Amino acid sequence: MAASTVKSSIARQPTIVLFKASPLRFGGRIPMSQNRTLDARQSVIAPKAVSPRSSSSRQALQEDAAYREEVLRLAQSSLSNCLTETQLDFSVPGLSSKSRGKVRDVYEAGEYLVLVTTDRQSAFDRILASIPFKGQVLNQTSQWWFNKTQDITPNAVVCTPDPNVTIARKCTVFPVEFVVRGFVTGSTDTSLWTVYNKGIRNYCGNILSEGMVKNQKLPTNILTPTTKAIDHDVPVTPKEIIELGLMTQEEFEEASSKALRLFAFGQVHTPDSSRYWIADSYEERFANGLEPENVDKEFLRLWFRDHCNPYEDKVLPDAPEELICELSWRYIFLYETITNSRFLIASSEETIHDRITRNVARALSSL
């Protein structure tokens, strides 16, 4: 099972909840946890030490222009070294049965799964681009959250031997994704604003009141589960989940309870699974009918919607390099803001694939 908050499932044995926490308000700082995700021998370079950001500040993306420009420069120089595809089944002994998700490549290793978080950027059920450092950000942010939420539910993580890799125990996964939402927003076909704007008022078993507007906060967080189809997630009601035999009533109640608890605990999760808004400006902008200041991948989604039909066009235009680098910066900004720690960019002395091969082989030999 993918050890990440990007897609959600609850495993049968042991009990594990993963969730998609979208959308949400963004703001405030979270205490820094012990960082156990990097091997002590991992060589790293840091563009600049991170200055602490006050929780009362605007958390503006431009607040440290020199640091931002340095990250954008590093992203530009790393465009040709993104981790778009892996072939560890050919380079690491003992790995087999590669499966390719939208973002992760998953390999079997006996009783373990090796989950490699790539730099692939997905939206509209397809790959849009590769974003420098994105895979590292997602993997390490997920690890940070797994460490913080073990008291809510156990997880399958064994170790993170590489900035882009998590090794987890195999679990049997329910074919249901638990999506928790706090706001009426979004631009994709399954986003809450899209379906609400079409006139749907009963969505996944939730009765939505009339008169709501885009980006409005819901009275309470709601669960909008989907089944896991091959090409497209399909919204489903709790009753249908039980009737289809996807889960028992008891299993569904446990999964939904933990998904809601995890959402409430975190309220911010990973940049792929959540929408991030600047909290200090949300109320004013919402009152004036303006879009919230966002710090997530929504701006890239909107660029594709403005330049093509991302659901139907067979060939999509290439995203501008400046947008790709901007998104790379936003991922790093979010990692540092969430974890209150510096993002360490792994050394580029070897390719990412070679580094992963070396670290995974060493980790598996010690398990």
Short mmCIF file of C-alpha atoms in Angstrom, two decimals:
data_model
loop_
_atom_site.label_atom_id
_atom_site.label_comp_id
_atom_site.label_asym_id
_atom_site.label_seq_id
_atom_site.Cartn_x
_atom_site.Cartn_y
_atom_site.Cartn_z
CA MET A 1 0.00 0.00 0.00
CA ALA A 2 1.28 3.44 -0.84
CA ALA A 3 2.68 5.01 2.29
CA SER A 4 1.51 8.49 1.51
CA THR A 5 -1.26 10.92 2.18
CA VAL A 6 -1.87 11.49 -1.49
CA LYS A 7 -4.37 8.69 -1.86
CA SER A 8 -6.42 7.23 0.89
CA SER A 9 -7.20 3.74 2.00
CA ILE A 10 -7.57 1.81 5.18
CA ALA A 11 -5.78 -1.48 5.42
CA ARG A 12 -7.25 -4.59 7.02
CA GLN A 13 -4.19 -5.83 8.92
CA PRO A 14 -2.74 -3.81 10.52
CA THR A 15 -5.21 -0.95 10.66
CA ILE A 16 -3.89 1.97 8.61
CA VAL A 17 -5.64 5.09 7.37
CA LEU A 18 -4.33 7.22 4.54
CA PHE A 19 -6.34 10.13 3.33
CA LYS A 20 -6.69 12.99 0.92
CA ALA A 21 -7.20 16.15 2.90
CA SER A 22 -8.59 18.70 0.50
CA PRO A 23 -9.31 21.50 0.49
CA LEU A 24 -8.29 23.51 3.55
CA ARG A 25 -7.13 26.80 4.93
CA PHE A 26 -3.42 27.22 5.40
CA GLY A 27 -1.70 29.14 8.12
CA GLY A 28 0.21 28.91 11.35
CA ARG A 29 3.23 26.87 12.30
CA ILE A 30 3.50 23.32 13.53
CA PRO A 31 6.21 22.32 16.04
CA MET A 32 9.21 20.69 14.42
CA SER A 33 9.52 16.95 14.96
CA GLN A 34 12.65 14.82 15.07
CA ASN A 35 13.82 14.23 11.50
CA ARG A 36 14.54 10.51 11.07
CA THR A 37 14.06 10.33 7.33
CA LEU A 38 17.59 10.95 6.03
CA ASP A 39 20.46 8.50 6.32
CA ALA A 40 23.33 10.11 8.19
CA ARG A 41 25.61 9.37 5.25
CA GLN A 42 23.34 11.07 2.73
CA SER A 43 25.15 13.99 1.15
CA VAL A 44 23.02 17.13 0.92
CA ILE A 45 23.32 20.73 -0.09
CA ALA A 46 21.20 23.51 1.35
CA PRO A 47 20.49 26.61 -0.72
CA LYS A 48 20.09 28.71 2.40
CA ALA A 49 19.23 28.29 6.03
CA VAL A 50 15.56 28.87 6.67
CA SER A 51 14.59 31.85 8.75
CA PRO A 52 11.75 31.10 11.18
CA ARG A 53 8.43 32.51 9.99
CA SER A 54 6.10 34.00 12.53
CA SER A 55 2.65 32.39 12.69
CA SER A 56 1.16 35.88 12.63
CA SER A 57 2.89 36.86 9.40
CA ARG A 58 1.28 36.61 5.97
CA GLN A 59 3.46 33.60 5.11
CA ALA A 60 3.98 35.28 1.74
CA LEU A 61 5.79 33.35 -0.96
CA GLN A 62 7.87 36.44 -1.70
CA GLU A 63 8.94 37.16 1.87
CA ASP A 64 12.54 36.03 1.27
CA ALA A 65 13.20 37.03 -2.31
CA ALA A 66 16.87 36.02 -2.34
CA TYR A 67 16.12 32.51 -1.07
CA ARG A 68 13.24 32.13 -3.51
CA GLU A 69 15.43 33.14 -6.45
CA GLU A 70 18.10 30.66 -5.40
CA VAL A 71 15.56 27.82 -5.23
CA LEU A 72 14.16 28.83 -8.63
CA ARG A 73 17.70 28.76 -10.03
CA LEU A 74 18.32 25.29 -8.60
CA ALA A 75 14.98 24.09 -9.97
CA GLN A 76 15.86 25.45 -13.42
CA SER A 77 19.21 23.65 -13.38
CA SER A 78 17.51 20.41 -12.25
CA LEU A 79 14.85 20.24 -14.97
CA SER A 80 16.89 17.63 -16.83
CA ASN A 81 17.45 15.54 -13.69
CA CYS A 82 13.86 15.01 -12.56
CA LEU A 83 12.81 11.54 -11.44
CA THR A 84 10.16 10.79 -14.04
CA GLU A 85 10.48 7.00 -14.25
CA THR A 86 12.29 4.26 -12.30
CA GLN A 87 13.49 0.78 -13.19
CA LEU A 88 14.59 -0.56 -9.81
CA ASP A 89 13.46 -4.07 -10.74
CA PHE A 90 16.47 -4.12 -13.08
CA SER A 91 18.95 -2.38 -10.79
CA VAL A 92 18.15 -3.70 -7.27
CA PRO A 93 18.34 -7.47 -6.57
CA GLY A 94 15.18 -8.94 -5.06
CA LEU A 95 12.72 -6.37 -6.39
CA SER A 96 9.87 -7.42 -8.66
CA SER A 97 6.35 -6.63 -9.84
CA LYS A 98 6.66 -2.93 -10.53
CA SER A 99 3.35 -1.07 -10.59
CA ARG A 100 3.14 2.52 -11.81
CA GLY A 101 0.77 4.96 -10.20
CA LYS A 102 0.22 8.59 -11.12
CA VAL A 103 3.09 9.68 -8.89
CA ARG A 104 4.58 6.56 -7.29
CA ASP A 105 6.40 3.52 -8.61
CA VAL A 106 5.82 0.54 -6.31
CA TYR A 107 7.97 -2.60 -6.12
CA GLU A 108 7.50 -5.84 -4.22
CA ALA A 109 10.30 -7.06 -1.98
CA GLY A 110 9.05 -10.13 -0.15
CA GLU A 111 6.95 -8.98 2.79
CA TYR A 112 7.73 -5.34 2.02
CA LEU A 113 6.81 -2.76 -0.60
CA VAL A 114 9.32 -0.23 -1.90
CA LEU A 115 7.45 2.96 -2.75
CA VAL A 116 9.33 5.49 -4.86
CA THR A 117 7.82 8.97 -5.01
CA THR A 118 8.71 10.45 -8.39
CA ASP A 119 8.63 14.03 -9.61
CA ARG A 120 5.64 13.34 -11.85
CA GLN A 121 2.88 15.96 -11.56
CA SER A 122 -0.61 14.56 -12.05
CA ALA A 123 -3.99 16.22 -12.49
CA PHE A 124 -7.05 15.56 -14.62
CA ASP A 125 -6.18 11.83 -14.42
CA ARG A 126 -2.95 12.25 -16.41
CA ILE A 127 0.65 13.37 -16.07
CA LEU A 128 1.17 17.07 -16.77
CA ALA A 129 4.90 17.55 -16.12
CA SER A 130 7.84 16.63 -13.90
CA ILE A 131 8.62 19.04 -11.06
CA PRO A 132 12.17 19.25 -9.61
CA PHE A 133 12.39 18.10 -5.96
CA LYS A 134 8.66 17.32 -5.79
CA GLY A 135 9.09 13.61 -5.05
CA GLN A 136 11.47 14.35 -2.20
CA VAL A 137 9.08 16.92 -0.75
CA LEU A 138 6.11 14.55 -0.83
CA ASN A 139 7.98 11.58 0.59
CA GLN A 140 9.54 13.51 3.44
CA THR A 141 6.38 15.46 4.26
CA SER A 142 4.44 12.19 4.36
CA GLN A 143 7.05 10.69 6.70
CA TRP A 144 6.77 13.73 8.97
CA TRP A 145 2.99 13.24 9.19
CA PHE A 146 3.26 9.49 9.72
CA ASN A 147 5.50 10.18 12.71
CA LYS A 148 3.08 12.78 14.09
CA THR A 149 -0.11 10.70 13.78
CA GLN A 150 0.85 7.31 15.16
CA ASP A 151 -1.33 7.90 18.22
CA ILE A 152 -4.38 8.26 15.94
CA THR A 153 -3.64 5.16 13.86
CA PRO A 154 -0.66 2.85 13.32
CA ASN A 155 1.00 2.89 9.92
CA ALA A 156 2.95 0.47 7.74
CA VAL A 157 6.16 2.49 7.39
CA VAL A 158 9.35 0.53 8.08
CA CYS A 159 11.96 3.09 7.01
CA THR A 160 12.77 5.86 4.55
CA PRO A 161 16.23 4.94 3.22
CA ASP A 162 16.26 7.68 0.57
CA PRO A 163 14.68 11.14 0.28
CA ASN A 164 12.33 9.75 -2.42
CA VAL A 165 11.69 6.29 -0.97
CA THR A 166 9.55 4.68 1.72
CA ILE A 167 9.73 0.99 2.56
CA ALA A 168 6.48 -0.31 4.07
CA ARG A 169 4.95 -3.59 5.16
CA LYS A 170 2.51 -5.18 2.76
CA CYS A 171 -1.14 -4.71 3.66
CA THR A 172 -4.46 -5.70 2.13
CA VAL A 173 -6.09 -2.47 1.03
CA PHE A 174 -9.76 -1.63 0.81
CA PRO A 175 -10.60 -0.30 -2.70
CA VAL A 176 -11.99 2.94 -1.28
CA GLU A 177 -10.44 6.39 -1.04
CA PHE A 178 -11.50 8.55 1.87
CA VAL A 179 -11.54 12.19 0.77
CA VAL A 180 -12.18 14.74 3.52
CA ARG A 181 -13.24 18.25 2.54
CA GLY A 182 -13.49 21.47 4.53
CA PHE A 183 -14.41 23.96 1.80
CA VAL A 184 -16.50 24.20 -1.37
CA THR A 185 -13.74 24.68 -3.92
CA GLY A 186 -11.74 23.11 -6.74
CA SER A 187 -11.53 22.95 -10.53
CA THR A 188 -11.49 19.25 -11.44
CA ASP A 189 -14.55 17.19 -12.39
CA THR A 190 -14.75 15.60 -8.93
CA SER A 191 -14.06 18.77 -6.93
CA LEU A 192 -16.83 19.84 -4.60
CA TRP A 193 -17.33 23.23 -6.27
CA THR A 194 -17.64 21.65 -9.72
CA VAL A 195 -20.35 19.21 -8.67
CA TYR A 196 -22.11 21.83 -6.51
CA ASN A 197 -22.10 24.34 -9.37
CA LYS A 198 -23.83 21.72 -11.54
CA GLY A 199 -26.72 21.69 -9.07
CA ILE A 200 -25.87 18.52 -7.15
CA ARG A 201 -26.98 18.83 -3.54
CA ASN A 202 -26.56 15.24 -2.38
CA TYR A 203 -22.93 14.26 -2.89
CA CYS A 204 -21.56 11.00 -1.54
CA GLY A 205 -24.35 10.94 1.02
CA ASN A 206 -23.81 14.55 2.18
CA ILE A 207 -26.72 17.00 1.90
CA LEU A 208 -25.37 20.39 0.79
CA SER A 209 -27.35 23.53 1.55
CA GLU A 210 -28.48 25.98 -1.11
CA GLY A 211 -26.79 29.31 -1.69
CA MET A 212 -23.18 28.32 -1.11
CA VAL A 213 -20.45 30.00 -3.16
CA LYS A 214 -17.00 28.98 -4.28
CA ASN A 215 -14.33 28.80 -1.56
CA GLN A 216 -16.92 28.96 1.23
CA LYS A 217 -16.13 27.04 4.39
CA LEU A 218 -18.43 24.10 5.05
CA PRO A 219 -20.33 24.06 8.36
CA THR A 220 -18.42 20.87 9.21
CA ASN A 221 -15.82 18.73 7.50
CA ILE A 222 -17.39 16.10 5.27
CA LEU A 223 -16.33 12.73 3.88
CA THR A 224 -16.71 12.18 0.12
CA PRO A 225 -15.38 8.66 -0.60
CA THR A 226 -14.60 7.28 -4.04
CA THR A 227 -14.04 3.82 -5.42
CA LYS A 228 -10.65 3.13 -6.95
CA ALA A 229 -11.26 2.76 -10.68
CA ILE A 230 -8.39 2.17 -13.10
CA ASP A 231 -8.61 5.51 -14.92
CA HIS A 232 -10.87 7.67 -12.79
CA ASP A 233 -12.05 7.76 -9.19
CA VAL A 234 -15.82 7.30 -8.89
CA PRO A 235 -17.74 9.09 -6.09
CA VAL A 236 -19.69 6.68 -3.90
CA THR A 237 -22.00 6.90 -0.87
CA PRO A 238 -21.37 5.08 2.41
CA LYS A 239 -24.45 2.95 1.74
CA GLU A 240 -23.11 1.92 -1.68
CA ILE A 241 -19.75 0.98 -0.16
CA ILE A 242 -21.50 -1.48 2.14
CA GLU A 243 -23.91 -2.76 -0.52
CA LEU A 244 -21.05 -3.35 -3.00
CA GLY A 245 -19.21 -5.37 -0.40
CA LEU A 246 -16.19 -3.06 -0.48
CA MET A 247 -16.23 -2.81 3.33
CA THR A 248 -18.37 -3.96 6.22
CA GLN A 249 -20.30 -1.41 8.23
CA GLU A 250 -17.83 -1.75 11.09
CA GLU A 251 -14.84 -1.33 8.78
CA PHE A 252 -16.35 1.75 7.15
CA GLU A 253 -17.13 3.37 10.49
CA GLU A 254 -13.58 2.82 11.71
CA ALA A 255 -12.05 4.15 8.49
CA SER A 256 -14.28 7.22 8.28
CA SER A 257 -13.74 8.07 11.95
CA LYS A 258 -9.97 7.93 11.61
CA ALA A 259 -9.96 9.84 8.33
CA LEU A 260 -11.92 12.69 9.93
CA ARG A 261 -9.68 12.64 13.01
CA LEU A 262 -6.55 12.78 10.86
CA PHE A 263 -7.95 15.67 8.83
CA ALA A 264 -8.89 17.59 11.97
CA PHE A 265 -5.49 16.94 13.51
CA GLY A 266 -3.46 18.02 10.52
CA GLN A 267 -5.66 20.40 8.54
CA VAL A 268 -2.55 20.71 6.33
CA HIS A 269 -1.02 17.60 4.85
CA THR A 270 1.00 17.16 1.62
CA PRO A 271 1.11 19.54 -1.35
CA ASP A 272 -0.43 16.95 -3.66
CA SER A 273 -3.30 16.00 -1.40
CA SER A 274 -4.37 19.39 -0.10
CA ARG A 275 -5.14 22.89 -1.23
CA TYR A 276 -3.24 25.53 0.70
CA TRP A 277 -4.52 29.05 1.25
CA ILE A 278 -2.91 31.94 3.12
CA ALA A 279 -5.07 32.16 6.25
CA ASP A 280 -4.44 35.83 7.03
CA SER A 281 -5.94 37.02 3.74
CA TYR A 282 -8.68 34.40 3.25
CA GLU A 283 -11.57 36.21 4.98
CA GLU A 284 -10.99 39.53 3.23
CA ARG A 285 -10.55 37.99 -0.21
CA PHE A 286 -13.56 35.71 0.21
CA ALA A 287 -15.74 38.65 1.30
CA ASN A 288 -14.69 40.53 -1.85
CA GLY A 289 -15.35 37.60 -4.16
CA LEU A 290 -11.66 37.03 -4.88
CA GLU A 291 -9.83 33.73 -5.11
CA PRO A 292 -7.78 32.89 -2.00
CA GLU A 293 -4.03 33.30 -2.13
CA ASN A 294 -3.06 29.73 -2.90
CA VAL A 295 0.24 27.98 -2.34
CA ASP A 296 -0.45 24.72 -4.14
CA LYS A 297 -0.62 23.19 -7.62
CA GLU A 298 -4.00 24.76 -8.48
CA PHE A 299 -2.37 27.48 -10.58
CA LEU A 300 -0.85 24.81 -12.84
CA ARG A 301 -4.23 23.09 -13.19
CA LEU A 302 -5.78 26.39 -14.19
CA TRP A 303 -3.05 27.04 -16.79
CA PHE A 304 -3.89 23.75 -18.51
CA ARG A 305 -7.61 24.44 -18.37
CA ASP A 306 -6.97 27.81 -20.04
CA HIS A 307 -4.79 26.35 -22.81
CA CYS A 308 -6.40 23.00 -23.66
CA ASN A 309 -9.03 20.46 -22.70
CA PRO A 310 -6.99 18.40 -20.22
CA TYR A 311 -9.58 15.64 -20.03
CA GLU A 312 -10.12 15.09 -23.75
CA ASP A 313 -7.12 16.35 -25.75
CA LYS A 314 -4.82 13.48 -26.67
CA VAL A 315 -1.72 15.67 -26.60
CA LEU A 316 -1.30 18.44 -24.04
CA PRO A 317 0.91 21.51 -24.43
CA ASP A 318 4.15 21.62 -22.46
CA ALA A 319 3.87 23.61 -19.26
CA PRO A 320 6.11 26.71 -19.32
CA GLU A 321 9.40 26.21 -17.48
CA GLU A 322 8.73 29.22 -15.29
CA LEU A 323 5.52 27.61 -14.00
CA ILE A 324 7.32 24.32 -13.34
CA CYS A 325 10.04 26.11 -11.36
CA GLU A 326 7.45 28.17 -9.48
CA LEU A 327 5.65 24.99 -8.43
CA SER A 328 8.96 23.49 -7.29
CA TRP A 329 9.49 26.55 -5.09
CA ARG A 330 5.97 26.26 -3.68
CA TYR A 331 6.49 22.63 -2.74
CA ILE A 332 9.66 23.53 -0.86
CA PHE A 333 8.00 26.53 0.79
CA LEU A 334 5.19 24.32 2.04
CA TYR A 335 7.52 21.63 3.33
CA GLU A 336 9.49 24.16 5.34
CA THR A 337 6.37 25.88 6.65
CA ILE A 338 4.65 22.64 7.68
CA THR A 339 7.65 20.96 9.30
CA ASN A 340 9.41 24.09 10.55
CA SER A 341 12.65 22.69 9.18
CA ARG A 342 15.06 23.33 6.34
CA PHE A 343 14.60 21.44 3.09
CA LEU A 344 17.85 19.73 2.14
CA ILE A 345 18.29 19.21 -1.57
CA ALA A 346 20.08 15.94 -2.21
CA SER A 347 23.45 16.17 -3.94
CA SER A 348 23.40 16.07 -7.73
CA GLU A 349 26.78 14.34 -8.01
CA GLU A 350 24.94 11.22 -9.20
CA THR A 351 21.59 10.73 -10.89
CA ILE A 352 18.57 10.39 -8.64
CA HIS A 353 17.98 6.87 -9.96
CA ASP A 354 21.54 5.77 -9.14
CA ARG A 355 21.26 7.24 -5.64
CA ILE A 356 17.95 5.49 -5.03
CA THR A 357 19.35 2.19 -6.31
CA ARG A 358 22.25 2.39 -3.88
CA ASN A 359 20.16 3.37 -0.87
CA VAL A 360 17.36 0.86 -1.48
CA ALA A 361 19.78 -2.03 -2.01
CA ARG A 362 21.55 -1.19 1.24
CA ALA A 363 18.30 -0.88 3.17
CA LEU A 364 16.86 -4.16 1.92
CA SER A 365 20.04 -6.02 2.78
CA SER A 366 19.61 -4.96 6.42
CA LEU A 367 15.93 -5.87 6.80
#
